[in-house]
Structure formats: structure tokens, C-alpha cells
Coordinates of C-alpha atoms and ligand atoms in Angstrom, one line a residue:
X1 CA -17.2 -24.5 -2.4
X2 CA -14.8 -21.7 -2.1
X3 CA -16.2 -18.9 0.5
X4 CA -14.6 -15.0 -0.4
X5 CA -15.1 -11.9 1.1
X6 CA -14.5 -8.6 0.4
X7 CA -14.1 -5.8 3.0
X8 CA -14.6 -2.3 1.3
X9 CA -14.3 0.5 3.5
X10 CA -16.7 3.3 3.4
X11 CA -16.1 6.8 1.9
X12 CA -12.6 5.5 3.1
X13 CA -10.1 9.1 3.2
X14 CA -13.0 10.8 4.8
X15 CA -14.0 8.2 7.2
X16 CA -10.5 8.6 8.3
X17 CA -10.5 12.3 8.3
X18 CA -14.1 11.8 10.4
X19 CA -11.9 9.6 13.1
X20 CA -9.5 12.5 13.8
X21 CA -11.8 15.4 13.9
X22 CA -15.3 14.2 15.1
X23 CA -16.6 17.5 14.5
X24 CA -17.2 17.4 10.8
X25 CA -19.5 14.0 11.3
X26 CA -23.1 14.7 9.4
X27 CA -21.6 17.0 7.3
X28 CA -20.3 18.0 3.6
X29 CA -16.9 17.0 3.9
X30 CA -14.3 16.6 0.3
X31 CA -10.5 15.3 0.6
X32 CA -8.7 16.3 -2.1
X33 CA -6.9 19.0 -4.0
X34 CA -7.1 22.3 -2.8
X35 CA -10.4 24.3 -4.4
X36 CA -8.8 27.8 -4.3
X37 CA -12.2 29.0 -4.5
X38 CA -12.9 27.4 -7.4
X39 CA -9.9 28.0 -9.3
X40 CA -7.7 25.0 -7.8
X41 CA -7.2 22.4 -10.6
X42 CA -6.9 18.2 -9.4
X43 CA -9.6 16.3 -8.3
X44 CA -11.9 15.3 -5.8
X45 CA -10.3 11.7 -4.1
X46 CA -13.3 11.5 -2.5
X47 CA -16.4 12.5 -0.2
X48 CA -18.6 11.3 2.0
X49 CA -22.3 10.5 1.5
X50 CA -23.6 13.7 2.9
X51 CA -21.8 15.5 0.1
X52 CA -22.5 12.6 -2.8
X53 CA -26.3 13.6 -2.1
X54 CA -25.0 17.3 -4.0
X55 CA -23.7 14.7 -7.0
X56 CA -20.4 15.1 -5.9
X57 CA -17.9 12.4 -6.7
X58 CA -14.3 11.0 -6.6
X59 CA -12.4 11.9 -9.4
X60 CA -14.4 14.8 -10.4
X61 CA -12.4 18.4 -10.6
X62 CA -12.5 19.9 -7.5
X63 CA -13.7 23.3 -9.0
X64 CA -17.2 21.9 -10.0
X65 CA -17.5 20.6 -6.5
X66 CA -17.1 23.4 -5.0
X67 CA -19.1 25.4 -7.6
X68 CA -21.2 22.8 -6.6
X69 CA -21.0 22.8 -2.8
X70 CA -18.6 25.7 -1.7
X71 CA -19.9 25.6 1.9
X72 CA -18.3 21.8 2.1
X73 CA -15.4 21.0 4.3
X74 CA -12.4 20.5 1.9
X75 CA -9.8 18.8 3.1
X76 CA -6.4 18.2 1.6
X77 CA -5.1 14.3 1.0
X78 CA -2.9 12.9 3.9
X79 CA -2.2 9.8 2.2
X80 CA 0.5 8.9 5.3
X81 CA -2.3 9.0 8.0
X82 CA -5.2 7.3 5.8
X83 CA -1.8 4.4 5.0
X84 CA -1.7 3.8 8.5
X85 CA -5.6 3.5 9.2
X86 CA -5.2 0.9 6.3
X87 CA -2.4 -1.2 8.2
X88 CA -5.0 -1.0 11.4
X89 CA -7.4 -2.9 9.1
X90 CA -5.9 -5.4 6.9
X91 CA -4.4 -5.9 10.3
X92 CA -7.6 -6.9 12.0
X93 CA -9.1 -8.9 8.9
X94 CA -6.0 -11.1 9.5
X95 CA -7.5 -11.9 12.6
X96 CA -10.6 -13.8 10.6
X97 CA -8.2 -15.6 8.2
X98 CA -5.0 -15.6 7.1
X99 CA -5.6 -16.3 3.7
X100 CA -6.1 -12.2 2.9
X101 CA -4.9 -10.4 0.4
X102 CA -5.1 -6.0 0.1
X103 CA -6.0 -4.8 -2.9
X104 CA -6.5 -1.3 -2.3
X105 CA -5.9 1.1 0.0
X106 CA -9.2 0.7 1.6
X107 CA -10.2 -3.0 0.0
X108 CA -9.0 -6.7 1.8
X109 CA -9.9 -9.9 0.0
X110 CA -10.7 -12.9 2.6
X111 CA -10.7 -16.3 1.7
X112 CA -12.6 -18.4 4.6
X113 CA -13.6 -21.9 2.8
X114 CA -11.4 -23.3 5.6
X115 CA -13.5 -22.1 8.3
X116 CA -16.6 -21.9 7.2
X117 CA -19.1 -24.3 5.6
X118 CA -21.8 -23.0 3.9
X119 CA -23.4 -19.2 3.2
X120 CA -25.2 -18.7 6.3
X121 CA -22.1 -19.1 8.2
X122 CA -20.2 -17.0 5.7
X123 CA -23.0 -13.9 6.0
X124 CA -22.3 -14.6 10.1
X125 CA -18.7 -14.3 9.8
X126 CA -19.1 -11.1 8.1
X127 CA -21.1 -9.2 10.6
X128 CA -18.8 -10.4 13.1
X129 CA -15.9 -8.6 11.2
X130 CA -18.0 -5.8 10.6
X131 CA -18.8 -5.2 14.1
X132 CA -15.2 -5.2 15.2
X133 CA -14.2 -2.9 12.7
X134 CA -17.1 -0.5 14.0
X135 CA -16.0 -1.1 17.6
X136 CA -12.2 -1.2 17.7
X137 CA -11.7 1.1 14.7
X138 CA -15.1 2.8 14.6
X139 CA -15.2 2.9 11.4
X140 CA -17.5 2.3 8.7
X141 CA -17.3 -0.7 6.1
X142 CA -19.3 -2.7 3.5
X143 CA -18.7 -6.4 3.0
X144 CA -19.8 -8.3 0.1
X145 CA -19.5 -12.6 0.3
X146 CA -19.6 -14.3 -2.6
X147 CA -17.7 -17.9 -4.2
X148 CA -15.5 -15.8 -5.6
X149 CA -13.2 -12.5 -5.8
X150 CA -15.1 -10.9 -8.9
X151 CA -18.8 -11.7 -7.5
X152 CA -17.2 -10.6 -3.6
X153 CA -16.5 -7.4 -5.3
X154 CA -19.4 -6.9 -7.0
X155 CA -21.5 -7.3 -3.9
X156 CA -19.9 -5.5 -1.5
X157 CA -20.6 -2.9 -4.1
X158 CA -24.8 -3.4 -4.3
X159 CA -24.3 -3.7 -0.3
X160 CA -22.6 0.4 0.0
X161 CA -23.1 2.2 2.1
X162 CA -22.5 0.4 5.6
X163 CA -24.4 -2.7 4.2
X164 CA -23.5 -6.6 3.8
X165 CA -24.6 -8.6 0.7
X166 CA -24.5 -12.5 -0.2
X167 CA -24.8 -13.2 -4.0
X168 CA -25.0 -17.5 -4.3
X169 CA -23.3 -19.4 -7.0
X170 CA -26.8 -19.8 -8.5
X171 CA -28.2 -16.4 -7.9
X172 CA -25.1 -15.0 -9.6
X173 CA -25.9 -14.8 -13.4
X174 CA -29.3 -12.9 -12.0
X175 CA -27.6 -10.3 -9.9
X176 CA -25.3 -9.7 -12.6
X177 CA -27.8 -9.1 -15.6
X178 CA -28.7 -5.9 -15.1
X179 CA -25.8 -4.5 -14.0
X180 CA -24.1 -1.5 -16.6
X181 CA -20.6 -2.8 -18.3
X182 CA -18.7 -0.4 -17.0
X183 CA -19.4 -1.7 -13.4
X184 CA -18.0 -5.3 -14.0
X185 CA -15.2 -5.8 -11.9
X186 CA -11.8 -5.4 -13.7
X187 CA -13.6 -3.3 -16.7
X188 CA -11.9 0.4 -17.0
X189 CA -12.8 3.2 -18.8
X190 CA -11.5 2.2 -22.3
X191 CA -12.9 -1.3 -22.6
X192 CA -16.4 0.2 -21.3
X193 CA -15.8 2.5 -24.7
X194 CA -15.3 -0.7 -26.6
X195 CA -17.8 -2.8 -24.9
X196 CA -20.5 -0.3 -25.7
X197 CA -19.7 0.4 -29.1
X198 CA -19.9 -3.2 -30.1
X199 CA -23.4 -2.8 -28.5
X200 CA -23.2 -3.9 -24.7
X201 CA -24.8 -2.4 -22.2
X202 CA -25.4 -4.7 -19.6
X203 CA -23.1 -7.1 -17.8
X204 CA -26.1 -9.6 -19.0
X205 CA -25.6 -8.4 -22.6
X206 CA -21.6 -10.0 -22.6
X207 CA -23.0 -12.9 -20.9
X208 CA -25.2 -13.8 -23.7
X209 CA -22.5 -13.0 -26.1
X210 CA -20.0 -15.2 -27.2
X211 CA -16.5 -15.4 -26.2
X212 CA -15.0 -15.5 -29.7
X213 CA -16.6 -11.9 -31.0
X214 CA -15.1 -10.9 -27.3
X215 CA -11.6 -11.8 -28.3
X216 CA -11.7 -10.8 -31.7
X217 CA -11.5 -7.5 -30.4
X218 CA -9.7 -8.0 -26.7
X219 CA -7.7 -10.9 -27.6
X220 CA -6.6 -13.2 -24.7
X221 CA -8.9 -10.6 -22.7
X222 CA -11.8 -11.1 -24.5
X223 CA -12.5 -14.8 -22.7
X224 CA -11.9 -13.3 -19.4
X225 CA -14.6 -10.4 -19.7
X226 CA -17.0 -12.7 -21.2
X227 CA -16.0 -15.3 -18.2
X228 CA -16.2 -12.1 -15.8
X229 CA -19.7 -11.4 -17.0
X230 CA -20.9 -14.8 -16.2
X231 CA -19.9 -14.7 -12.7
X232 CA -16.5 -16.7 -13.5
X233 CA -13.5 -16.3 -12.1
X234 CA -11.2 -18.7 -10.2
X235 CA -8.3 -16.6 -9.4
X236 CA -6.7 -17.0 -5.9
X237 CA -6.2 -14.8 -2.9
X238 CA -2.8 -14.1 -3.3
X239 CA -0.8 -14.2 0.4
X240 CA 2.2 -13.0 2.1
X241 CA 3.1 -10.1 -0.6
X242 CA 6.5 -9.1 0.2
X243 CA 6.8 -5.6 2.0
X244 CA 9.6 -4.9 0.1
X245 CA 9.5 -2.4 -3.1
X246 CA 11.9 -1.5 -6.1
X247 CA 12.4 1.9 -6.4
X248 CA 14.5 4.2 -8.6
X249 CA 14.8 8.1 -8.8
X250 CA 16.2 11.0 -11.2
X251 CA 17.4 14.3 -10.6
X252 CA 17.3 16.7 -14.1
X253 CA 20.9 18.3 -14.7
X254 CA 18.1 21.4 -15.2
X255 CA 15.0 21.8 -13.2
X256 CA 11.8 21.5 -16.3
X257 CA 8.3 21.6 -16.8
X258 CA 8.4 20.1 -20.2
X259 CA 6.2 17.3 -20.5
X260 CA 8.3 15.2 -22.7
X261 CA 11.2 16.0 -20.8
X262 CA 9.5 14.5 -17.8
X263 CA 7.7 11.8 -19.6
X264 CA 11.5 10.4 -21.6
X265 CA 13.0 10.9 -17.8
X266 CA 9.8 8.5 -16.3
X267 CA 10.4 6.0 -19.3
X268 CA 14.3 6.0 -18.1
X269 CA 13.4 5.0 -14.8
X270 CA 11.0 2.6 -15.4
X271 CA 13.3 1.0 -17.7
X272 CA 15.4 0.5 -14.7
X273 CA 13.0 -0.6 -12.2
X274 CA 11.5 -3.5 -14.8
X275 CA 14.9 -4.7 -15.0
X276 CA 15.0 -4.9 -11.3
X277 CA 12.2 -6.6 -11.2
X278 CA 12.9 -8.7 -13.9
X279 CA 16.2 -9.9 -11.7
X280 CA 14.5 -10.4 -8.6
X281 CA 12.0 -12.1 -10.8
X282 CA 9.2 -10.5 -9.5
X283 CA 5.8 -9.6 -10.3
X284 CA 4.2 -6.1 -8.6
X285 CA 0.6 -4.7 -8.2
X286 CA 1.4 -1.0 -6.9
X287 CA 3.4 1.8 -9.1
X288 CA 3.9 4.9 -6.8
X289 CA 5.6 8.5 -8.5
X290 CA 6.9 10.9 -6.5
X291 CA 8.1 14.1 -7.6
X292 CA 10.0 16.7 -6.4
X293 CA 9.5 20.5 -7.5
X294 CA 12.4 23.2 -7.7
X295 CA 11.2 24.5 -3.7
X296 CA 11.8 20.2 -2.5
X297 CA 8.1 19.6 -2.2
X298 CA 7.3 16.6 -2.9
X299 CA 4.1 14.8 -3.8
X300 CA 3.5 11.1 -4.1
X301 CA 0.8 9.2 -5.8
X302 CA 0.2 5.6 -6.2
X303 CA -2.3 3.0 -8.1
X304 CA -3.1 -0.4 -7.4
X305 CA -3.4 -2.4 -10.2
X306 CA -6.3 -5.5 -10.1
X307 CA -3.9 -8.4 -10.5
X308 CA -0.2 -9.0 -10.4
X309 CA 2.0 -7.7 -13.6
X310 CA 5.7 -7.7 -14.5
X311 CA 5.1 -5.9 -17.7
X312 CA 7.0 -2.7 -18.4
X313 CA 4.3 -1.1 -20.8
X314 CA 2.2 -1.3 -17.5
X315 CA 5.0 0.7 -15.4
X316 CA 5.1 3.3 -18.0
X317 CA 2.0 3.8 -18.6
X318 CA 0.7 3.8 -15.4
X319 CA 3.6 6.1 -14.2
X320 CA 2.8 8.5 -16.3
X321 CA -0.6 8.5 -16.2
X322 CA -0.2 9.0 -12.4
X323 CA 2.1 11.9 -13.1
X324 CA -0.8 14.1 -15.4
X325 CA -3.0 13.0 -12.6
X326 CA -0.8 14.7 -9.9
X327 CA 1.3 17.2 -11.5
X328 CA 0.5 20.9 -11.2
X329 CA 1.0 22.3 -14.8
X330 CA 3.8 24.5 -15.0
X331 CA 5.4 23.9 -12.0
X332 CA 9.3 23.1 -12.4
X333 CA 10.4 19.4 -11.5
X334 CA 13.8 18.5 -9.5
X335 CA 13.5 15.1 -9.9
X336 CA 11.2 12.1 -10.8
X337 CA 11.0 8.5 -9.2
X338 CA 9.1 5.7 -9.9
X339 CA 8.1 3.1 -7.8
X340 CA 7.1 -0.8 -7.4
X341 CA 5.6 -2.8 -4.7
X342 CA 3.0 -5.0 -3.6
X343 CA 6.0 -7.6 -5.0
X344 CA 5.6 -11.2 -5.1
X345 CA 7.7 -13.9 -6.6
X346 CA 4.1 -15.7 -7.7
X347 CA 3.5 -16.5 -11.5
X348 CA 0.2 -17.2 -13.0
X349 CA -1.8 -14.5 -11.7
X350 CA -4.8 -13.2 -13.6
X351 CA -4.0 -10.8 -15.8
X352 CA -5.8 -7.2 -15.8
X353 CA -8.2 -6.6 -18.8
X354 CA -7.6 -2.6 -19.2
X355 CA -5.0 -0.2 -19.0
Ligands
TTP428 P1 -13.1 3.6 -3.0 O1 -13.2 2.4 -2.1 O2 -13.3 3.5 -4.4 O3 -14.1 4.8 -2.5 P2 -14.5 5.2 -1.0 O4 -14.0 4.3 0.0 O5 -14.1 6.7 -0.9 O6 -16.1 5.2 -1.1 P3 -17.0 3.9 -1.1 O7 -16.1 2.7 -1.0 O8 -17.9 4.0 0.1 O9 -17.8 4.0 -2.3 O10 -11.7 4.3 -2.8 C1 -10.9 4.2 -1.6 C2 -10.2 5.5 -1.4 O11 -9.3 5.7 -2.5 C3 -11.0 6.7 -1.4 O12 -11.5 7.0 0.0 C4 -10.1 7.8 -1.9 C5 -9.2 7.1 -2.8 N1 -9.6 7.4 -4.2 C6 -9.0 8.4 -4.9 O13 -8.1 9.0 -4.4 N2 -9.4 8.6 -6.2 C7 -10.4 7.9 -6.8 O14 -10.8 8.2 -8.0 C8 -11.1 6.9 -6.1 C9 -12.2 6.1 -6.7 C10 -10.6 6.6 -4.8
MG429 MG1 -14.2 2.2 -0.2
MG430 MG1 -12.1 0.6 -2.4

């Protein structure tokens, strides 16, 4: 029997924020874009649970949370500081095995089957790790342990906040069932669209479909939602991801804020970094953009996908769905670069299901 966990920090940018400046402990506190008193446009990255109480959420515009809550600490992103309060973690979780794998900024996949036995050892082992990371990082963290990646994930989600969870090979299908579709680990936005057009609601609704209506529709992706739904999934921790990344950058002959403009120059670049990649014949799980306005700011913003790619679609897309995400409208553009990393030579990774 294979023995996973996965460590999910808590309200993760704010818990950092929380570690530098005691002071706002207990209360409202928002990182992200800058609310200009309700006029700021961008999102919220994300908040503690004092202000989730008000409804307040990650990715929601930052102007309806502070319509919402204007009397809430708001605190710009330092993505930098939060990076290095990562590398503190992933760092310690090391410590518990070295088969580990970070998926997120603020998420570290552990595979202990060779230390441990059986789930009452497993449940142990987490609230070991959870009490160092409260006492050497004092910071706060849910843990879910499961067989596999998938159900790890989906119980350190039922255990937030500040909680620990054990879902059992046999008890999976159950704690599943009623989940919502859009929950299931690996489902975005889109194929929650699809999901619940064709009629699913549940995750227990796909898992008393059948595969072959799933692929009709998702094609090689169908099987793996309908496996997904039924607690399946037998992909690996995958170790040792290089620290290197493959990087390329463009300055416009004329400083622009045309979308197309940008969007042509991010396809450009892509295009080069894919055939990079496709050199070093590696596969990457991180796409970072940076731009750089007219006055030299710069702003960087990154996403980590669920499982390995060395597709191009998914370097374009994703760049560019990063850059609407962090580009102020209007603003002129110096110069565009786009990013891989989290690279490793591996082959045979499962796939992502969504965009
Ligand atoms: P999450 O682990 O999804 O969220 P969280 O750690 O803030 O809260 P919790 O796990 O307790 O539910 O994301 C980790 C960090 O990634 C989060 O602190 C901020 C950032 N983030 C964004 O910038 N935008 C987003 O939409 C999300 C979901 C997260
Ligand atoms: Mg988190
Ligand atoms: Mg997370």
C-alpha cells in the first residue's frame, strides 16, 4: 500500500505576512492588488479566515472586497518573501522523506510507504510534521493522508483550516460522493461547465457514470476524470525537479498597450522557449511572465500547472492567460518574457485534464 501526504499551508501569503508583522494576527487581513478605495482593479490572492467569515475570497476583485470589508488590512503581494517562506518548508518536509515533490507555492506532496506501515502510523507521522512546522516555522498548515496524490489532496482540503484528515482506500468512494464536481482535484473551471451540463453535480455522479460518455466528450481525459472520481489515480511523486528554468525575453522596437501586439510578441517567445525545451528534452510544470512597463517596473506572475507538460498550446495559453490576469489595462509595455521551470527530463507523467 502506497502512503501519500499532502502538506497544504494555511491562508498561505497571509500567514506569511502574519510572521513578519504579528500585529495584524486576529484580524481582517487581504494580500493582493491595491484597492484604491475601491477603484483598484486585480484581485484578491488571498485572505485569511477572519476576513473569509465577510465572504471574502481569493481571486475575487479586490474592489468588492473592500466594498465588502474596507476596514481590512490590505496588503500588497511580495511574492519574493512568501518564495522564500516556501523554500523554509519544502525544506523541512524533506526532513520526513525524500521522496517529495512541490506543487504549489504553498502545497508539498510526501510519499512515506517506505517508512511507514499502515494508517495509524501515517496519521502519527503527520502530526509530527505538523508540529514542527508550528514550532520551527510557526506557521499554520493542513495535512491530508491518503493512498494516493488525488485522495491526499482532497483531504487535506475537508481537513482546512489547521486540521489533519485520513480518507482509507475503502472509505474513499464514500468521502468522495458528495463532494461538488468542481472540487475534484485536477477539475478547472471549464470542464466543471462541461461536467455540469451533461448533468453532474457530484463527484459521486461521474463515478456512477461511465467512462465512455466521459471521453466522448473529453477524449483521452474523459477516463482520467471518471478514474479521478472514483478515487483512482496512481501517478508518482515526481523527485529531484531540476532548479534550473528556460527563459526568454522581448523588448518592443515601440513601447504598446495593444493587446494583440502583446499577445503575437508572448506567442513569439513561447515559440522559443518550447523549442528550448524541446532540445533539452524537457518537460515543465511552472510558466512565469514578467513584464516590464515604459517607467522599468516590472511585475511577475507565475502558475503551477498539476502535472508535468511539454506542450506549447499550454505555454501560450497559460502565458497569456497570466498576462490578462496581471496586466494593468492601458499601461504601456517595454518588454515581455516568458518563463519555464519546475523542469524535469521525466516522461509519462499524468497529464492535466483542463486548461
Ligand atoms: P491556496 O493553498 O489555494 O490558498 P491559501 O493557502 O491562501 O488558503 P487555504 O489553503 O488555507 O485554503 O493558495 C496558496 C497561495 O497561492 C495563496 O496564499 C495565495 C496564492 N493564490 C493566489 O494568488 N490566487 C489564487 O486564486 C489562489 C487560489 C491562491
Ligand atoms: Mg494553502
Ligand atoms: Mg495550496
Amino acid at each position: 500500500m502506497r502512503l501519500i501526504l499532502l502538506i497544504d499551508m494555511d491562508y498561505f501569503f497571509v500567514a506569511c505576512e502574519e510572521l513578519r508583522h504579528p500585529e495584524i494576527k486576529g484580524k481582517p487581513v487581504i494580500v493582493g492588488f491595491d484597492p484604491k478605495e475601491g477603484r483598484g482593479r486585480g484581485v484578491v490572492s488571498t485572505c485569511n479566515y477572519e476576513a473569509r467569515k465577510f465572504g471574502i475570497h481569493s481571486a475575487m476583485p479586490i474592489s468588492i472586497a473592500y466594498r465588502i470589508k474596507p476596514d481590512a488590512i490590505f496588503l500588497p503581494i511580495d511574492y519574493a518573501y512568501y518564495e522564500k517562506v516556501s523554500k523554509s518548508v519544502v525544506e523541512l518536509a524533506k526532513r520526513y522523506s525524500q521522496k517529495c515533490e512541490q506543487v504549489s507555492i504553498d502545497e508539498v506532496f510526501l510519499d512515506v510507504s517506505e517508512k511507514i506501515k499502515d494508517y495509524d502510523g501515517a496519521s502519527e507521522y503527520a502530526k509530527e510534521i505538523k508540529r514542527a512546522i508550528s514550532d520551527e516555522l510557526h506557521l499554520p498548515c493542513s495535512i491530508g493522508v491518503s493512498v494516493n496524490k488525488l485522495l491526499a489532496k482532497m483531504a487535506c482540503e475537508a481537513a482546512k483550516p489547521n486540521g489533519i484528515k485520513l480518507v482509507k482506500q475503502e472509505g474513499a468512494k464514500a468521502f468522495l460522493r458528495d463532494i461538488p464536481i468542481g472540487k475534484l482535484y485536477g477539475v478547472g473551471q471549464k470542464t466543471e461547465e462541461r461536467l455540469k451540463a451533461m448533468g453532474y453535480k457530484t463527484i459521486g455522479d461521474v463515478a456512477d457514470s461511465n467512462s465512455s460518455r466521459l471521453s466522448q466528450v473529453f477524449k483521452n481525459f474523459g477516463n482520467e476524470i471518471y478514474n479521478s472520481a472514483n478515487g483512482i489515480d496512481d501517478s508518482e511523486i515526481i523527485e529531484n525537479w531540476e532548479v534550473k528554468s528556460i527563459g526568454r525575453e522581448r523588448t518592443f522596437e515601440e513601447d504598446t498597450a495593444e493587446k494583440t501586439q502583446i499577445e503575437e510578441k508572448i506567442k513569439e517567445v513561447s515559440k522559443e522557449v518550447f523549442e528550448e525545451l524541446k532540445a533539452q528534452n524537457f518537460y515543465f510544470k511552472t510558466v512565469t511572465v514578467k513584464i516590464r512597463y515604459s517607467d522599468f517596473t516590472e511585475h511577475l506572475k507565475s502558475k503551477s500547472l498539476l502535472h508535468p507538460s511539454n506542450d506549447l498550446q499550454t505555454i501560450i495559453d497559460t502565458a497569456i492567460k497570466l498576462f490578462e490576469q496581471s496586466a494593468e489595462e492601458g499601461r504601456k509595455v517595454r518588454k515581455i518574457g516568458v518563463r519555464t521551470s519546475t523542469l524535469s527530463e521525466r516522461k509519462g507523467q499524468k497529464k492535466i485534464f483542463n486548461s
